[in-house]
């Protein structure tokens, strides 16, 4: 194993000599993840709050006096217009209201994503709903009917999620997703350069003629890929957790009692055993990804071709991860933990929620280790094929 460790150190030394690579792979995620993940949400919260507090002009037609006053009470300025719908379509007003045959029809530009028009439409709807309830209450009062008849019982929805799952918030989904994505990104940098890159530079031949078993050469390159992949994953998680902490602190200030933005932050609450299981799962995933990438890089004729082989692998990992957000709609079976890549995502999600069982952990670790050893064996086999290693 000493030879494998020498290859491992050689590859890591080449990586850390490249300062640009270290900055983009290990430092940049810590700096940019908080901004890209949570700054848009915080900005949206600020814009929604300002739009809700602002008094906007709204095109109206045929409005009764009580509706006019209700809109003014909701910080909305009604403006008479013969065609409110056309005025909204042309962008002259964010919303419009027409009262005809006992129906209030509210117009807004609702198909262009979340805009100020949607905020104003909700303000108008809320004002008219308040007016409706006031008129109903007045009618019941004239008839001598108590208001309680409208609410014969109450309904209260209580979150019964386990404390660890509730505390995680959105981070409970984002942590497994981005951990695996950043491991992929970091692994690709080393695997492609240590294989196809060395082919192009002509240094792979010198390594192969050295008295080192092919297995140890492949193992050393794979371990270097695993190490940088894990470091990249940790860097991405640090940025994600930092952004979550900032979002949780600033969210309450932006949206007040609603807490809509604050819940996006969440926190990761793991004991020592769960943290160790999380790290071991990430290590096995990185080992599988590294071995596969080393095999693909050795098979490729050039650096560019190797990148073309690795890109579908990233999609192969990304697509199953997207199904994690629908985990609550299907029952997880034991065989799901035998599916490559997807099983690690399932286990990471369960560990963060505190719901992982020993069977799930054992199946995921055992199957991922077997797949990684098979991929490593494939890399060794490719190393032994001169027609593959030396082709260009």
Coordinates of C-alpha atoms in Angstrom, one line a residue:
X1 CA 0.0 0.0 0.0
X2 CA 3.0 2.3 0.3
X3 CA 3.1 2.8 -3.5
X4 CA -0.6 3.7 -3.5
X5 CA 0.0 6.3 -0.9
X6 CA 2.8 7.8 -2.9
X7 CA 0.5 8.1 -5.9
X8 CA -2.1 9.6 -3.6
X9 CA 0.3 12.2 -2.3
X10 CA 1.6 13.0 -5.8
X11 CA -1.9 13.7 -7.1
X12 CA -2.8 15.8 -4.1
X13 CA 0.4 17.8 -4.5
X14 CA -0.5 18.6 -8.1
X15 CA -3.9 19.7 -7.0
X16 CA -2.8 22.0 -4.2
X17 CA 0.0 23.5 -6.3
X18 CA -2.8 25.0 -8.5
X19 CA -4.0 27.9 -6.5
X20 CA -6.8 28.8 -8.9
X21 CA -8.1 25.2 -8.6
X22 CA -8.0 25.3 -4.8
X23 CA -9.8 28.6 -4.8
X24 CA -12.6 27.6 -7.2
X25 CA -13.1 24.1 -5.7
X26 CA -12.6 24.6 -2.0
X27 CA -12.9 28.3 -1.1
X28 CA -15.4 29.8 -3.7
X29 CA -18.3 27.5 -2.6
X30 CA -18.0 28.8 1.0
X31 CA -18.2 32.4 -0.2
X32 CA -20.9 32.0 -2.9
X33 CA -23.3 29.4 -1.6
X34 CA -24.9 31.7 1.0
X35 CA -25.4 34.4 -1.6
X36 CA -26.8 32.1 -4.4
X37 CA -29.0 30.0 -2.1
X38 CA -30.5 32.6 0.2
X39 CA -29.9 36.1 -1.1
X40 CA -32.7 35.8 -3.7
X41 CA -35.2 34.6 -1.1
X42 CA -34.2 37.4 1.3
X43 CA -34.4 39.9 -1.5
X44 CA -37.8 38.6 -2.5
X45 CA -39.0 38.9 1.1
X46 CA -37.9 42.5 1.2
X47 CA -39.6 43.3 -2.2
X48 CA -42.9 41.6 -1.1
X49 CA -42.9 43.5 2.2
X50 CA -42.3 46.8 0.4
X51 CA -45.0 46.1 -2.2
X52 CA -47.5 45.2 0.5
X53 CA -46.8 48.4 2.4
X54 CA -46.9 50.6 -0.7
X55 CA -50.1 52.3 -1.9
X56 CA -50.6 51.2 -5.6
X57 CA -53.1 52.6 -8.1
X58 CA -55.6 50.1 -9.4
X59 CA -57.9 50.5 -12.4
X60 CA -61.6 50.1 -11.5
X61 CA -64.9 50.2 -13.2
X62 CA -68.5 50.1 -11.8
X63 CA -67.3 49.9 -8.1
X64 CA -69.8 50.6 -5.4
X65 CA -68.9 53.2 -2.8
X66 CA -68.3 50.6 0.0
X67 CA -65.9 48.7 -2.2
X68 CA -64.1 51.9 -3.1
X69 CA -63.7 52.7 0.6
X70 CA -62.6 49.1 1.4
X71 CA -59.8 49.4 -1.2
X72 CA -58.6 52.8 0.2
X73 CA -58.5 51.3 3.7
X74 CA -56.2 48.6 2.3
X75 CA -53.7 51.2 0.9
X76 CA -55.0 50.9 -2.6
X77 CA -55.8 53.9 -4.8
X78 CA -58.8 53.2 -7.1
X79 CA -58.7 55.0 -10.5
X80 CA -61.7 54.9 -12.8
X81 CA -60.9 53.4 -16.1
X82 CA -63.3 52.3 -18.9
X83 CA -61.3 49.1 -19.6
X84 CA -59.4 47.8 -16.5
X85 CA -58.5 44.6 -18.1
X86 CA -56.8 46.3 -21.1
X87 CA -55.1 48.7 -18.7
X88 CA -53.5 45.8 -16.8
X89 CA -52.6 44.0 -20.0
X90 CA -50.8 47.1 -21.3
X91 CA -48.9 47.5 -18.0
X92 CA -50.4 50.8 -17.0
X93 CA -51.7 49.4 -13.7
X94 CA -50.6 46.4 -11.7
X95 CA -54.2 45.2 -11.1
X96 CA -57.8 46.1 -12.1
X97 CA -61.3 45.5 -10.7
X98 CA -64.6 45.4 -12.4
X99 CA -68.0 45.0 -10.6
X100 CA -70.7 43.6 -12.8
X101 CA -73.9 41.6 -12.0
X102 CA -72.9 41.1 -8.4
X103 CA -69.4 39.8 -9.2
X104 CA -66.1 41.5 -8.5
X105 CA -63.6 40.4 -11.2
X106 CA -60.0 41.1 -10.4
X107 CA -57.4 41.4 -13.2
X108 CA -53.7 40.9 -12.8
X109 CA -50.7 39.7 -14.8
X110 CA -50.2 36.4 -13.2
X111 CA -48.4 34.3 -15.8
X112 CA -45.0 36.0 -15.6
X113 CA -43.7 34.6 -12.3
X114 CA -43.9 36.3 -8.9
X115 CA -44.4 40.0 -9.7
X116 CA -45.8 43.1 -8.0
X117 CA -49.1 42.5 -9.9
X118 CA -49.6 39.3 -7.9
X119 CA -49.0 41.1 -4.6
X120 CA -51.5 43.9 -5.5
X121 CA -54.1 41.3 -6.7
X122 CA -53.8 39.6 -3.2
X123 CA -54.2 43.0 -1.5
X124 CA -57.4 43.6 -3.6
X125 CA -58.7 40.2 -2.9
X126 CA -58.1 40.6 0.8
X127 CA -59.8 44.0 0.9
X128 CA -62.9 42.6 -0.9
X129 CA -63.0 39.5 1.3
X130 CA -63.0 41.8 4.4
X131 CA -65.8 43.8 2.9
X132 CA -67.7 40.6 2.2
X133 CA -67.4 39.4 5.8
X134 CA -68.4 42.8 7.1
X135 CA -71.6 42.8 5.0
X136 CA -72.4 39.2 6.0
X137 CA -72.0 40.2 9.7
X138 CA -74.2 43.2 9.2
X139 CA -76.9 41.1 7.5
X140 CA -76.8 38.5 10.3
X141 CA -77.0 41.3 12.9
X142 CA -80.2 42.7 11.3
X143 CA -81.7 39.2 11.4
X144 CA -80.7 38.7 15.0
X145 CA -78.5 35.7 14.1
X146 CA -75.2 35.5 16.2
X147 CA -71.9 35.6 14.2
X148 CA -70.9 32.3 15.8
X149 CA -73.2 30.5 13.4
X150 CA -70.6 31.1 10.7
X151 CA -67.9 29.3 12.7
X152 CA -69.5 26.3 14.4
X153 CA -66.1 24.8 15.1
X154 CA -62.4 25.5 14.7
X155 CA -59.7 23.7 12.8
X156 CA -56.0 23.7 13.9
X157 CA -53.2 22.1 12.0
X158 CA -50.2 21.0 14.1
X159 CA -46.9 19.9 12.8
X160 CA -46.3 16.4 14.2
X161 CA -42.9 16.0 12.6
X162 CA -40.1 14.7 14.8
X163 CA -38.1 17.5 16.4
X164 CA -35.0 16.7 14.3
X165 CA -36.9 16.8 11.1
X166 CA -38.7 20.0 12.0
X167 CA -35.5 21.7 13.0
X168 CA -33.9 20.9 9.6
X169 CA -36.2 23.0 7.6
X170 CA -35.2 23.3 3.9
X171 CA -31.7 22.3 4.9
X172 CA -32.9 18.8 5.4
X173 CA -33.3 18.4 1.6
X174 CA -30.5 20.7 0.5
X175 CA -27.7 19.1 2.6
X176 CA -27.8 15.7 0.9
X177 CA -28.4 17.2 -2.5
X178 CA -25.5 19.7 -2.4
X179 CA -23.1 17.4 -0.5
X180 CA -23.4 14.8 -3.4
X181 CA -23.2 17.5 -6.1
X182 CA -20.1 19.1 -4.7
X183 CA -18.4 15.7 -4.2
X184 CA -19.1 15.1 -7.9
X185 CA -17.6 18.5 -8.9
X186 CA -14.5 18.1 -6.8
X187 CA -13.9 14.5 -7.9
X188 CA -14.2 15.4 -11.5
X189 CA -11.4 17.9 -11.2
X190 CA -8.9 15.4 -10.0
X191 CA -10.0 12.3 -11.8
X192 CA -10.0 13.8 -15.3
X193 CA -6.6 15.5 -14.8
X194 CA -5.0 12.4 -13.2
X195 CA -6.0 10.2 -16.1
X196 CA -6.8 11.8 -19.4
X197 CA -4.8 14.9 -18.4
X198 CA -1.7 12.8 -17.8
X199 CA -2.3 11.1 -21.2
X200 CA -2.1 14.4 -23.0
X201 CA 0.9 15.6 -21.0
X202 CA 2.7 12.3 -21.6
X203 CA 3.4 11.5 -17.9
X204 CA 1.2 8.5 -17.6
X205 CA 3.6 6.2 -19.4
X206 CA 6.4 7.1 -17.0
X207 CA 4.1 6.1 -14.1
X208 CA 3.1 2.8 -15.7
X209 CA 6.7 1.6 -16.3
X210 CA 7.5 2.2 -12.6
X211 CA 7.6 -1.0 -10.5
X212 CA 4.1 -0.4 -9.0
X213 CA 1.2 -2.8 -9.2
X214 CA -1.6 -1.5 -11.4
X215 CA -4.1 -1.9 -8.5
X216 CA -2.1 0.5 -6.3
X217 CA -1.8 3.0 -9.1
X218 CA -5.6 3.0 -9.6
X219 CA -6.2 3.0 -5.9
X220 CA -3.8 6.0 -5.3
X221 CA -5.5 8.0 -8.0
X222 CA -9.0 7.1 -6.8
X223 CA -8.1 8.0 -3.2
X224 CA -6.9 11.4 -4.3
X225 CA -10.1 11.9 -6.2
X226 CA -12.1 10.9 -3.0
X227 CA -10.1 13.3 -0.8
X228 CA -10.7 16.3 -3.0
X229 CA -14.3 15.3 -3.6
X230 CA -14.9 15.2 0.2
X231 CA -13.1 18.5 0.7
X232 CA -15.3 20.1 -2.0
X233 CA -18.4 18.6 -0.4
X234 CA -17.4 20.0 3.0
X235 CA -16.8 23.4 1.5
X236 CA -20.2 23.4 -0.1
X237 CA -21.9 22.4 3.1
X238 CA -20.1 25.1 5.1
X239 CA -21.4 27.7 2.6
X240 CA -24.9 26.2 2.7
X241 CA -25.0 26.1 6.5
X242 CA -23.6 29.6 6.8
X243 CA -26.3 30.8 4.4
X244 CA -28.9 29.0 6.4
X245 CA -27.8 30.6 9.6
X246 CA -27.8 34.1 8.0
X247 CA -31.2 33.5 6.5
X248 CA -32.7 32.3 9.8
X249 CA -31.4 35.4 11.5
X250 CA -32.5 37.9 8.8
X251 CA -35.7 36.2 7.8
X252 CA -37.6 37.1 10.9
X253 CA -36.7 40.8 10.4
X254 CA -37.9 40.7 6.8
X255 CA -41.2 38.9 7.1
X256 CA -42.1 39.4 10.7
X257 CA -44.4 36.9 12.3
X258 CA -45.0 34.9 9.2
X259 CA -41.5 33.3 9.4
X260 CA -41.6 32.3 5.8
X261 CA -38.0 33.1 5.1
X262 CA -36.7 32.1 8.5
X263 CA -37.9 28.4 8.0
X264 CA -35.6 28.2 4.9
X265 CA -32.6 28.3 7.2
X266 CA -33.1 25.5 9.7
X267 CA -30.2 23.8 11.4
X268 CA -28.5 20.4 11.3
X269 CA -28.9 18.6 14.6
X270 CA -26.8 15.4 14.6
X271 CA -25.3 13.4 17.5
X272 CA -21.9 11.8 17.2
X273 CA -23.1 8.5 15.8
X274 CA -25.3 10.2 13.1
X275 CA -22.5 12.5 12.1
X276 CA -20.1 9.6 11.7
X277 CA -22.7 7.7 9.7
X278 CA -23.1 10.8 7.5
X279 CA -19.4 11.1 6.9
X280 CA -19.0 7.4 6.1
X281 CA -21.9 7.5 3.7
X282 CA -20.3 10.5 1.9
X283 CA -16.9 8.7 1.8
X284 CA -18.4 5.6 0.2
X285 CA -20.3 7.7 -2.3
X286 CA -17.0 9.6 -3.1
X287 CA -15.2 6.3 -3.4
X288 CA -17.8 5.0 -6.0
X289 CA -17.8 8.2 -7.9
X290 CA -14.0 8.5 -7.9
X291 CA -13.5 4.9 -9.1
X292 CA -16.0 5.4 -11.9
X293 CA -14.5 8.7 -13.0
X294 CA -10.9 7.2 -13.0
X295 CA -12.1 4.4 -15.2
X296 CA -13.8 6.8 -17.6
X297 CA -10.8 9.1 -17.7
X298 CA -8.5 6.3 -18.5
X299 CA -10.7 5.1 -21.3
X300 CA -11.0 8.6 -22.9
X301 CA -8.5 9.6 -25.6
X302 CA -8.2 13.2 -24.4
X303 CA -9.1 15.6 -21.6
X304 CA -12.0 16.9 -23.5
X305 CA -13.4 13.5 -24.3
X306 CA -13.1 12.5 -20.6
X307 CA -15.2 15.6 -19.6
X308 CA -17.8 14.4 -22.2
X309 CA -17.9 11.0 -20.4
X310 CA -18.2 12.5 -17.0
X311 CA -21.1 14.8 -17.8
X312 CA -23.7 12.0 -18.2
X313 CA -22.5 10.6 -14.9
X314 CA -23.4 13.8 -13.2
X315 CA -26.9 13.6 -14.7
X316 CA -27.2 10.0 -13.6
X317 CA -26.6 11.1 -10.0
X318 CA -28.6 14.4 -10.2
X319 CA -31.9 12.9 -11.6
X320 CA -32.5 10.4 -8.7
X321 CA -31.7 13.1 -6.2
X322 CA -34.5 15.2 -7.5
X323 CA -36.9 12.5 -6.4
X324 CA -35.9 13.0 -2.8
X325 CA -38.3 15.9 -2.6
X326 CA -41.2 13.5 -3.4
X327 CA -40.1 11.0 -0.7
X328 CA -43.2 11.6 1.3
X329 CA -45.4 10.5 -1.5
X330 CA -44.1 6.9 -1.8
X331 CA -43.1 4.2 0.7
X332 CA -39.4 3.5 0.7
X333 CA -38.7 -0.2 0.2
X334 CA -35.6 -2.1 1.2
X335 CA -34.6 -2.6 -2.4
X336 CA -34.4 1.2 -2.9
X337 CA -31.3 1.2 -0.8
X338 CA -29.6 -1.1 -3.4
X339 CA -29.9 1.5 -6.2
X340 CA -26.5 3.1 -6.9
X341 CA -26.3 6.8 -6.0
X342 CA -30.0 7.1 -5.1
X343 CA -29.5 4.9 -2.1
X344 CA -26.9 7.3 -0.6
X345 CA -29.2 10.2 -1.1
X346 CA -32.0 8.3 0.7
X347 CA -29.7 7.4 3.6
X348 CA -28.4 11.0 4.0
X349 CA -31.9 12.3 4.0
X350 CA -32.9 9.8 6.6
X351 CA -29.9 10.5 8.8
X352 CA -30.6 14.2 8.8
X353 CA -34.2 13.5 9.8
X354 CA -33.3 11.0 12.4
X355 CA -35.3 8.2 10.8
X356 CA -32.6 5.9 9.4
X357 CA -32.8 2.3 10.4
X358 CA -29.9 -0.2 10.8
X359 CA -31.2 -2.1 7.8
X360 CA -31.2 1.0 5.6
X361 CA -27.7 1.8 6.7
X362 CA -26.4 -1.7 6.2
X363 CA -27.9 -2.1 2.8
X364 CA -26.7 1.3 1.6
X365 CA -23.1 0.9 2.9
X366 CA -22.7 -2.7 1.7
X367 CA -24.1 -2.1 -1.8
X368 CA -22.2 1.1 -2.3
X369 CA -18.9 -0.5 -1.2
X370 CA -19.5 -3.4 -3.6
X371 CA -20.2 -1.0 -6.5
X372 CA -17.1 1.0 -5.6
X373 CA -14.9 -2.1 -5.6
X374 CA -16.4 -3.2 -9.0
X375 CA -15.6 0.2 -10.4
X376 CA -12.1 0.1 -9.0
X377 CA -11.7 -3.3 -10.5
X378 CA -12.8 -1.8 -13.9
X379 CA -10.2 0.9 -13.5
X380 CA -7.5 -1.6 -12.9
X381 CA -8.6 -3.6 -15.9
X382 CA -8.5 -0.5 -18.1
X383 CA -5.0 0.3 -16.7
X384 CA -3.9 -3.2 -17.9
X385 CA -5.2 -2.7 -21.5
X386 CA -2.4 -1.1 -23.5
X387 CA -4.7 -0.6 -26.4
X388 CA -6.8 1.6 -24.2
X389 CA -4.2 3.4 -22.1
X390 CA -2.0 4.4 -25.0
X391 CA -4.6 5.2 -27.6
X392 CA -5.0 8.9 -28.6

